[in-house]
Coordinates of C-alpha atoms and ligand atoms in Angstrom, one line a residue:
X1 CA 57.7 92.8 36.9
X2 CA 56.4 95.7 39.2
X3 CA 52.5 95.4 39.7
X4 CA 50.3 97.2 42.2
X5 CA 46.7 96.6 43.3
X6 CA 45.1 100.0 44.8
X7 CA 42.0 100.9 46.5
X8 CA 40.3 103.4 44.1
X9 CA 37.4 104.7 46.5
X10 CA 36.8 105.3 50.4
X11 CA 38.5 101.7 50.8
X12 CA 36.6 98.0 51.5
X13 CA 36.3 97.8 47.7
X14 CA 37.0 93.8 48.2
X15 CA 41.2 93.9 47.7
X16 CA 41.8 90.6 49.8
X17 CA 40.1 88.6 47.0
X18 CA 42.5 90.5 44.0
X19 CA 45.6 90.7 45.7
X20 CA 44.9 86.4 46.5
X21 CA 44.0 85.8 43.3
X22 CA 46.6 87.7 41.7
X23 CA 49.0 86.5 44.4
X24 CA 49.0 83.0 42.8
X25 CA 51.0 83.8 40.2
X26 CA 53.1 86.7 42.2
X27 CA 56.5 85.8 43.8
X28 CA 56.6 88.5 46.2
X29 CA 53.4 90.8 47.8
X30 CA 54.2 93.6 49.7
X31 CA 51.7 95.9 51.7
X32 CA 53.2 99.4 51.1
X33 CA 51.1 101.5 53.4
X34 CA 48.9 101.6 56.4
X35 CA 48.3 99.1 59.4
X36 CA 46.1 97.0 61.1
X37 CA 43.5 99.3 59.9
X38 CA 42.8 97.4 56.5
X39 CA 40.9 94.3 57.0
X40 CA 40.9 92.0 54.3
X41 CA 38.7 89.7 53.3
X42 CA 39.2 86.3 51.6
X43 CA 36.8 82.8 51.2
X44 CA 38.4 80.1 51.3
X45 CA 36.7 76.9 50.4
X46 CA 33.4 79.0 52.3
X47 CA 35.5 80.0 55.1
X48 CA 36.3 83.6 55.7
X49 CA 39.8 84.7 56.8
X50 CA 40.5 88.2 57.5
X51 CA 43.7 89.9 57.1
X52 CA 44.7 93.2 59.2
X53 CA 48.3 93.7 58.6
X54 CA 50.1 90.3 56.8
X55 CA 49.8 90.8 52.9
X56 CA 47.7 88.0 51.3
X57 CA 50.1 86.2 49.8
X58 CA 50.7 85.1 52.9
X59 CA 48.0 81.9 52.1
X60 CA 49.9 80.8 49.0
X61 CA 52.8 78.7 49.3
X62 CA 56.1 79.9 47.6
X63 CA 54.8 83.2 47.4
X64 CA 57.5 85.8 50.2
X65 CA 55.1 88.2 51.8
X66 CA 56.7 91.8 52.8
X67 CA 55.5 94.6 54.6
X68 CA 57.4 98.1 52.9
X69 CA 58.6 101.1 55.0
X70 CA 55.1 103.0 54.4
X71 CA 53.7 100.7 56.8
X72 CA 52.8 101.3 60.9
X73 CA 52.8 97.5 62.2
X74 CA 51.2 96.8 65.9
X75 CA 53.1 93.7 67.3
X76 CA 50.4 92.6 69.6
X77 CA 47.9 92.6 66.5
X78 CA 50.3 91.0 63.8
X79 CA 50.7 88.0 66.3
X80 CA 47.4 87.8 66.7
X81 CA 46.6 87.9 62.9
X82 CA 49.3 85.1 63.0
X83 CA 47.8 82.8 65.4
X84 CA 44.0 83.5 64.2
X85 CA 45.0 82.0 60.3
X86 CA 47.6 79.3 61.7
X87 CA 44.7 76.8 60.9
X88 CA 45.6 77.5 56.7
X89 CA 49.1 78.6 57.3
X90 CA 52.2 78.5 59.5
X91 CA 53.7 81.7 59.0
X92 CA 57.3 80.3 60.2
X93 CA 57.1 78.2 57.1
X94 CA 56.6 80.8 54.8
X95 CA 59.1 83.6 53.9
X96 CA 57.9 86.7 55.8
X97 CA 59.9 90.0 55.5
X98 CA 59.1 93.6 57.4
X99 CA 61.2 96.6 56.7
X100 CA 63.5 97.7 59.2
X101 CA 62.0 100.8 58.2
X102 CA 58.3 100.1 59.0
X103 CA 57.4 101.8 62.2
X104 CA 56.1 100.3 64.9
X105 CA 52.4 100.8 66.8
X106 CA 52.8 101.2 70.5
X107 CA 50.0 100.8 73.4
X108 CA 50.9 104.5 73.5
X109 CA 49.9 105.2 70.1
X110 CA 46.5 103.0 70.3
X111 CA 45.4 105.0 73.4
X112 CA 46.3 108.5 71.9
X113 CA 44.1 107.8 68.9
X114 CA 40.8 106.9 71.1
X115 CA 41.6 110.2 73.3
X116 CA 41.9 112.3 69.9
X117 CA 38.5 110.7 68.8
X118 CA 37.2 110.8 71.8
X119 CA 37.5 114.1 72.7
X120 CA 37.6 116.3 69.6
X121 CA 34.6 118.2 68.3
X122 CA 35.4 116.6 65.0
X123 CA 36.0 113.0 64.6
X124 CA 37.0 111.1 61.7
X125 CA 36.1 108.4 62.7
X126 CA 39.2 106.1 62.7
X127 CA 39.5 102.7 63.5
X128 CA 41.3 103.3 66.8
X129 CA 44.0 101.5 66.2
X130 CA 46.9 104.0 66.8
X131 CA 47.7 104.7 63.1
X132 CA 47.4 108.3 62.8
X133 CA 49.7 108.6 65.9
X134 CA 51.6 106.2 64.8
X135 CA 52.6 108.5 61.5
X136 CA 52.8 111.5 63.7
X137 CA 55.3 110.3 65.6
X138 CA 57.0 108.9 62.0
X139 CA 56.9 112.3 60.9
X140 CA 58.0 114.2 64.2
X141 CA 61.3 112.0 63.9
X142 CA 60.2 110.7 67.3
X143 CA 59.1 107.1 66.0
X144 CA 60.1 103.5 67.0
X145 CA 61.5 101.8 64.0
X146 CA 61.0 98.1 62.8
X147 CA 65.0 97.8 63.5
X148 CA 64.7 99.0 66.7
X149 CA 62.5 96.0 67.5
X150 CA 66.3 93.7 67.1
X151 CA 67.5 95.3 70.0
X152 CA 65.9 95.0 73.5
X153 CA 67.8 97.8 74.8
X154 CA 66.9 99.7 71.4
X155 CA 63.1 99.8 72.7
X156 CA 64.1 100.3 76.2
X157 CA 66.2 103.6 75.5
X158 CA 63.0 104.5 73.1
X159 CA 60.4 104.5 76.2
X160 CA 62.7 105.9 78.3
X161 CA 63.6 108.8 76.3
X162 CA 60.2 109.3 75.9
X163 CA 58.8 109.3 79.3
X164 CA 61.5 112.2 79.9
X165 CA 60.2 114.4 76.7
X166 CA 56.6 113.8 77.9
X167 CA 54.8 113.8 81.0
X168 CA 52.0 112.2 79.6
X169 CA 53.9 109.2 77.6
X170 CA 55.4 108.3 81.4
X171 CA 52.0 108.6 83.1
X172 CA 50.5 106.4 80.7
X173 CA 53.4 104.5 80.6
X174 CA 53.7 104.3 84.0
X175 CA 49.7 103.5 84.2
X176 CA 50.2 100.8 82.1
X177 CA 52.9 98.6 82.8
X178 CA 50.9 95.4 81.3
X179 CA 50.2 96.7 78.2
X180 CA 53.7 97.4 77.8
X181 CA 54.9 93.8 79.2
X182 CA 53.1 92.4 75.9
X183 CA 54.0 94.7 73.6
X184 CA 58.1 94.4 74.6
X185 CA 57.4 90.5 74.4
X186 CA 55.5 90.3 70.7
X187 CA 58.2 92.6 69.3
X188 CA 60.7 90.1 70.5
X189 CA 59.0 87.8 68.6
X190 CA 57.9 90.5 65.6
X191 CA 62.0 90.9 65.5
X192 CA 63.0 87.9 63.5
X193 CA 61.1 88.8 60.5
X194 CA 62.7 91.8 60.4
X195 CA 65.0 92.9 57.6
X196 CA 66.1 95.9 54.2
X197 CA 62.9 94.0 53.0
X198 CA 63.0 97.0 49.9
X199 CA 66.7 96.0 49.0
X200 CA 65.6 92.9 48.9
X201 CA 63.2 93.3 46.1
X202 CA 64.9 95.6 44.7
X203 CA 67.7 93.6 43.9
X204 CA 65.1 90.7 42.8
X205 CA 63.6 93.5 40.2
X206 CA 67.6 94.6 39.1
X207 CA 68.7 91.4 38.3
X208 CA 66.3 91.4 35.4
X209 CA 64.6 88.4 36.5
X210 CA 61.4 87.1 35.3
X211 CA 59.7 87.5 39.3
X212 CA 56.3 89.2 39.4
X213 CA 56.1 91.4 42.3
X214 CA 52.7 92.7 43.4
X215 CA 52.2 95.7 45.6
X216 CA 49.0 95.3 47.9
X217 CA 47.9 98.7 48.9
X218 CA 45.1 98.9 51.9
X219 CA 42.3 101.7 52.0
X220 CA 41.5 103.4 49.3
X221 CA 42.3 106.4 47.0
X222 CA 40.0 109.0 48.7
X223 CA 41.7 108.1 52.0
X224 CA 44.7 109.0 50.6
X225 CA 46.4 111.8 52.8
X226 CA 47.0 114.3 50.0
X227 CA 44.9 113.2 47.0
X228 CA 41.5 112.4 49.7
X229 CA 38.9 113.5 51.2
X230 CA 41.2 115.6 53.9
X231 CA 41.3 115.9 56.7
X232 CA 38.3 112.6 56.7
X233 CA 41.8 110.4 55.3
X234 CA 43.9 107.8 56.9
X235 CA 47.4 109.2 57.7
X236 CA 49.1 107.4 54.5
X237 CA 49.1 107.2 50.7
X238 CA 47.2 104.2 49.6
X239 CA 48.1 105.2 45.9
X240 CA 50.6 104.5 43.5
X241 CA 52.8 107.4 43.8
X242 CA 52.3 105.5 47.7
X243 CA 53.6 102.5 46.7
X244 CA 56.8 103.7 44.9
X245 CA 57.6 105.9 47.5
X246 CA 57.6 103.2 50.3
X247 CA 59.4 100.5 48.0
X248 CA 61.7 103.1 46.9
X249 CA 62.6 102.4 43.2
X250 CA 62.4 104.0 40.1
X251 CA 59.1 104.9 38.6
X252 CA 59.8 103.2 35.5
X253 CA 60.0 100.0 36.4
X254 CA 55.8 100.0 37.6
X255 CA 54.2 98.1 35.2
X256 CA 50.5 97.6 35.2
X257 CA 48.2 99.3 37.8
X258 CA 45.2 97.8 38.8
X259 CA 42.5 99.7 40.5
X260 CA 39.8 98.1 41.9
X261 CA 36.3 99.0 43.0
X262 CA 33.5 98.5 44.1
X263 CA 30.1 98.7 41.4
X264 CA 28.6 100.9 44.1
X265 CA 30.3 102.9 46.8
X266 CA 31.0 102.4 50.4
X267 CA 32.7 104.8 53.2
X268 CA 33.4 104.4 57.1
X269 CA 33.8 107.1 59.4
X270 CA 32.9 110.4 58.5
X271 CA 33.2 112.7 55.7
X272 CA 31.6 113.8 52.4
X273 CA 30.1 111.1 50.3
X274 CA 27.9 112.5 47.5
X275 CA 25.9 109.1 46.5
X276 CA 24.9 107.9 49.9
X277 CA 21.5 106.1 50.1
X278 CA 19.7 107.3 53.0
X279 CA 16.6 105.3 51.3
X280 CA 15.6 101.8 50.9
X281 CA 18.8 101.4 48.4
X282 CA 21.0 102.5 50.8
X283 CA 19.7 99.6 53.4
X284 CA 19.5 96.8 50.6
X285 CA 23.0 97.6 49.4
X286 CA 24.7 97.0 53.1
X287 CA 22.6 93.7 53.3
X288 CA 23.1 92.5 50.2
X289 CA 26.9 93.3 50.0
X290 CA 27.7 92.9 54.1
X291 CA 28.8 95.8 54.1
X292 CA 30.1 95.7 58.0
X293 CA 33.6 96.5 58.7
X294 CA 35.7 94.2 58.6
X295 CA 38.3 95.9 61.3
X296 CA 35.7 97.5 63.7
X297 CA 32.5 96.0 62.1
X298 CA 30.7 99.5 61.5
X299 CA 28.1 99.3 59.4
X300 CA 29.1 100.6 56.3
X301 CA 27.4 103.6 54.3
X302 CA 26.3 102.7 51.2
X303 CA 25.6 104.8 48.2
X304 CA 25.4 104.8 44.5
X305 CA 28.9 104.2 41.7
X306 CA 30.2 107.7 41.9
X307 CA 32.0 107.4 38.6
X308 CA 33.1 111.2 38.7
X309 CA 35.3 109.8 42.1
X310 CA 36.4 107.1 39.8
X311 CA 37.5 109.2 36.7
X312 CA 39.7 111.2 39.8
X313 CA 41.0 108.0 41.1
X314 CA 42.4 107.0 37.4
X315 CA 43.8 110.1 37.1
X316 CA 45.5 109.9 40.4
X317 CA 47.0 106.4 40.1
X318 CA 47.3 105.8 36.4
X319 CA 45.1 102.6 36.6
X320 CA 45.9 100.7 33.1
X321 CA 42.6 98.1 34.2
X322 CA 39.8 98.6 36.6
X323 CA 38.6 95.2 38.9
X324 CA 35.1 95.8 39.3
X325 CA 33.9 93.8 42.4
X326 CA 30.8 92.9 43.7
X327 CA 28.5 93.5 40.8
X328 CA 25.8 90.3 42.0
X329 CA 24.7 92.6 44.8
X330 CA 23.1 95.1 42.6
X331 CA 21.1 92.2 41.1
X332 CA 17.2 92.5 42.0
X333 CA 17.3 96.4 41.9
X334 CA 14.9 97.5 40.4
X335 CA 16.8 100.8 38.9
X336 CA 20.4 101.6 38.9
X337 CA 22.2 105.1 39.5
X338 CA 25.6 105.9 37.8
X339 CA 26.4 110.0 39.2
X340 CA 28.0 111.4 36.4
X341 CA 29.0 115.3 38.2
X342 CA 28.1 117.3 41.1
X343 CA 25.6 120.2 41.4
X344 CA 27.5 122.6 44.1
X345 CA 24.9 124.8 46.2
X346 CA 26.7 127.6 44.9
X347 CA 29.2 126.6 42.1
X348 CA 26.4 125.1 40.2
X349 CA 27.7 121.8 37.8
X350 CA 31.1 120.5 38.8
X351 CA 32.3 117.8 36.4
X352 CA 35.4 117.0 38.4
X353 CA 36.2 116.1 41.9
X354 CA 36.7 119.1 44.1
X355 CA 39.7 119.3 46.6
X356 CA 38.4 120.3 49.5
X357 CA 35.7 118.4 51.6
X358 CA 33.9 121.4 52.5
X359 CA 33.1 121.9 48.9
X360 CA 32.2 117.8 48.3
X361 CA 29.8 118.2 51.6
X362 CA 27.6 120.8 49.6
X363 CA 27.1 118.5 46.0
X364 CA 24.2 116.8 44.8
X365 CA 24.6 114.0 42.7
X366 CA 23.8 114.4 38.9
X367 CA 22.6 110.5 38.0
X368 CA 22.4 108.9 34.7
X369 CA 20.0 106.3 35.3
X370 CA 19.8 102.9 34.1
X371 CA 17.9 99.3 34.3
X372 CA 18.4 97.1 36.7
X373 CA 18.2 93.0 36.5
X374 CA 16.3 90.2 38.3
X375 CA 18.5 87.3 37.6
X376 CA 20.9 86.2 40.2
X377 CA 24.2 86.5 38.8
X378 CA 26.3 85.5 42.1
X379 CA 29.4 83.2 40.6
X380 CA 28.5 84.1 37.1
X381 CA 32.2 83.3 35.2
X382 CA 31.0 83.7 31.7
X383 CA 30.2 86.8 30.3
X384 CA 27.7 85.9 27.7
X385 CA 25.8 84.8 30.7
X386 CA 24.9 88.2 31.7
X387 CA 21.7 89.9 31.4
X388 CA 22.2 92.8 29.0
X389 CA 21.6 95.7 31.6
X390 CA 24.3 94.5 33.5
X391 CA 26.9 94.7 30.3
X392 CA 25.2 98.0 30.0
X393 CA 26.2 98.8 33.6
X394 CA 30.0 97.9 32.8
X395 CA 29.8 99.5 29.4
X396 CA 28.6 102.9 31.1
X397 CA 31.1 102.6 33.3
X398 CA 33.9 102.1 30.9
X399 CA 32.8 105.0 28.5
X400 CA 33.0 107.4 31.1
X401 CA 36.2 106.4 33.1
X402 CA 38.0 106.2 29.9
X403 CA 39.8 103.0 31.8
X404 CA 39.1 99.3 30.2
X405 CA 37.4 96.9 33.3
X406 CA 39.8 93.9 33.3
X407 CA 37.7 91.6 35.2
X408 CA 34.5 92.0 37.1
X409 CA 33.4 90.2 40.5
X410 CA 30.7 88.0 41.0
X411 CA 30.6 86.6 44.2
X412 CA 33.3 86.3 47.7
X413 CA 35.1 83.3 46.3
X414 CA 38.5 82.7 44.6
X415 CA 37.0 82.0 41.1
X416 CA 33.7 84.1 41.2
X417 CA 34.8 86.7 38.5
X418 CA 34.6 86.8 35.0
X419 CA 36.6 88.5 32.1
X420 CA 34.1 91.1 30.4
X421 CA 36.1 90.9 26.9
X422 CA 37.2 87.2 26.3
X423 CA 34.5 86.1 28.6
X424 CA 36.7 83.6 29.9
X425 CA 39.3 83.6 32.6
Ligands
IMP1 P1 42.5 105.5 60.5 O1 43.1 105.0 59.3 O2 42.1 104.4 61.5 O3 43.2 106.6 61.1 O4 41.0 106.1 60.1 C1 40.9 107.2 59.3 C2 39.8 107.1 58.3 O5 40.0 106.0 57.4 C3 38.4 106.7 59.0 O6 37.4 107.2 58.2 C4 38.4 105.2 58.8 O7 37.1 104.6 58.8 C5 39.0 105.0 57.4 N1 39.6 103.7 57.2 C6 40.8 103.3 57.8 N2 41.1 102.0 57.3 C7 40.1 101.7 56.5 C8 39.8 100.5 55.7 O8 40.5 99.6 55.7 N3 38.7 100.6 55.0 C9 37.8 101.6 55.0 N4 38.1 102.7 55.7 C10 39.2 102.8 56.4

């Protein structure tokens, strides 16, 4: 059984806490896109672990965590990652695969992507951490593979025919001898987790066995490099069409589709974002919620549910449920925004989400506007426990998505969620 967890808005929606949950009864969970530009978030008995690059299923025993083709992995970072969670787990117990077909993030790649920022007129505001080089490279046919990594003089032959293409790859390279010393050491030790991870779980799915795989994607839908907010995206597909595409299998055998989101909106870095609070809302949300990032620890803008971005993001990915997360921080407001379309400066009413940015920059919000609650709902698990504007709030969000809310979150731990329809979980 073929499941996927996706990011249905500008990303942070709260996935660490689904994919863990979910990951406990999940044989296999597989990162399919992106780097160690997702940070994910998960409390563990009140401690906070955060995961860059290793999927996590990584924290439950017996589950195999895999990183897909679709993904850029930094060496240097994922040992990091390893040693900073070997407190809850020792990753050389547990089964760890990365595609030979991942590429690899190289100093290189890390220091282009702070000179593009750097020194463009128009930055996007990435996380710095080599990704969108990373995929450039992938996608000039000039990258260093994950199989590369089980072959010292593999990587050897890839700098050197790379200093001879470009003058400033050897100056750097050259400049930086250090950086490189670690990095040829962590892939050393990167290189025994290598393998055809996707054959792998392929052959797991053929065999018609009873295995629930779960696909973990990282950012979100509007980051997505053809279906986002272009060019303000990361350089991958965090959606499902993503996730089938770097697993490689037939379409067919997805099964359910989980989006997940959050009951307001978030975005780092720049770009158009219709429902952004630039008012008191705005600052209560990011307190309430710390919203910080969890990779570079940007504060994050905050803004109203955009459920027109949502209806899109179904669309997109063919959600079958929506995870609504973090619906205790809206508690104490004393009104509630759901934007329901767009007036364009020019276009006038939009109902649907435009495709280019240019066009989202110039849209006002068009709000439905509803009650807000006083009670403290934080770790609420029963649904009859709920003050009635909040099932309101999930109700207005269900009638206009069109896309049943499987569970909703209530709080950062493991068990703070309830089920909206049996009100049990
Ligand atoms: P990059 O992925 O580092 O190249 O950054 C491209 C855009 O995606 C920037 O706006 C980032 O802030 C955003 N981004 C990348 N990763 C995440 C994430 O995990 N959560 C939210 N935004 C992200």
């Amino acid at each position: 059984m073929l499941e996927m967890l996706i990011g249905a808005q500008w990303g942070d929606e709260g996935k660490g806490k689904w994919i863990d949950i979910f990951g406990e009864n999940s044989d296999i969970v597989a990162r399919f896109q992106g780097g160690n530009n997702a940070g994910h978030t998960l409390v563990l008995d009140d401690k906070t672990i955060i995961l860059h690059q290793i999927p996590s299923g990584i924290l439950r025993s017996g589950t195999i965590s895999a990183i897909l083709s679709g993904v850029v992995i930094d060496p240097v970072g994922l040992l990091d990652e390893i040693a900073s969670i070997s407190e809850y787990v020792d990753v050389s117990n547990q089964i760890f695969w990365i595609s030979e077909r991942a590429h690899v993030i190289t100093p290189f790649h890390i220091w282009m992507d702070g000179c593009n920022e750097d020194k463009t007129l128009n930055p996007i505001g990435t996380t710095k951490r080599g990704i969108g080089p990373a995929y450039m490279d992938k996608a000039s046919r000039l990258g260093l593979t994950a199989v590369d990594l089980l072959d010292p003089d593999r990587i050897e032959s890839w700098v050197q025919s790379r200093c001879k293409e470009s003058s400033v790859f050897s100056q750097f390279y050259l400049k930086n001898k250090d950086k490189w010393e670690e990095f040829f050491e962590a892939s050393l030790q990167v290189a025994r987790f290598v393998c055809d991870a996707e054959a792998r779980i392929r052959a797991n799915l053929k065999n018609g066995s009873s295995d629930r795989i779960l696909m973990e994607g990282a950012q979100g839908t509007l980051l997505d490099m053809n279906h986002g907010t272009y060019p303000y995206v990361t350089s991958s597909n965090p959606t499902s069409g993503g996730a089938v595409a770097s697993l490689g299998v037939d379409p067919r055998k997805v099964g359910k589709i989980y989006g997940i989101a959050k009951a307001y909106t978030t975005r780092v870095g720049e770009g158009p974002f219709p429902t952004e609070c630039f008012d008191q809302y705005g600052k209560i949300l990011r307190t309430n919620g710390r919203e910080f990032g969890a990779t570079t620890g940007r504060p994050r803008r905050c803004g109203w549910y955009d459920a027109v971005a949502m209806r899109y993001a179904c669309e997109v990915n063919g959600f079958d449920f929506i995870l609504l997360n973090k619906l205790d921080v809206l508690s104490g407001l004393d009104e509630l925004r759901i934007c329901v379309g767009y007036e364009h400066s020019q276009y006038g009413r939009l109902e649907n989400f435009p495709s280019l940015s240019s066009t989202l920059e110039n849209c006002k919000p068009v709000y439905r506007y509803l009650g807000g609650w006083r009670e403290d709902i934080k770790g609420c698990t029963d649904y009859s426990d709920l003050p009635e504007a909040a099932k309101k709030y999930i109700d207005e969000i269900v009638e206009f998505t069109g896309v049943p809310v499987k569970y909703v979150g209530t709080g950062p731990g493991r068990s703070d969620f309830l089920d909206p329809k049996s009100g049990m979980h």
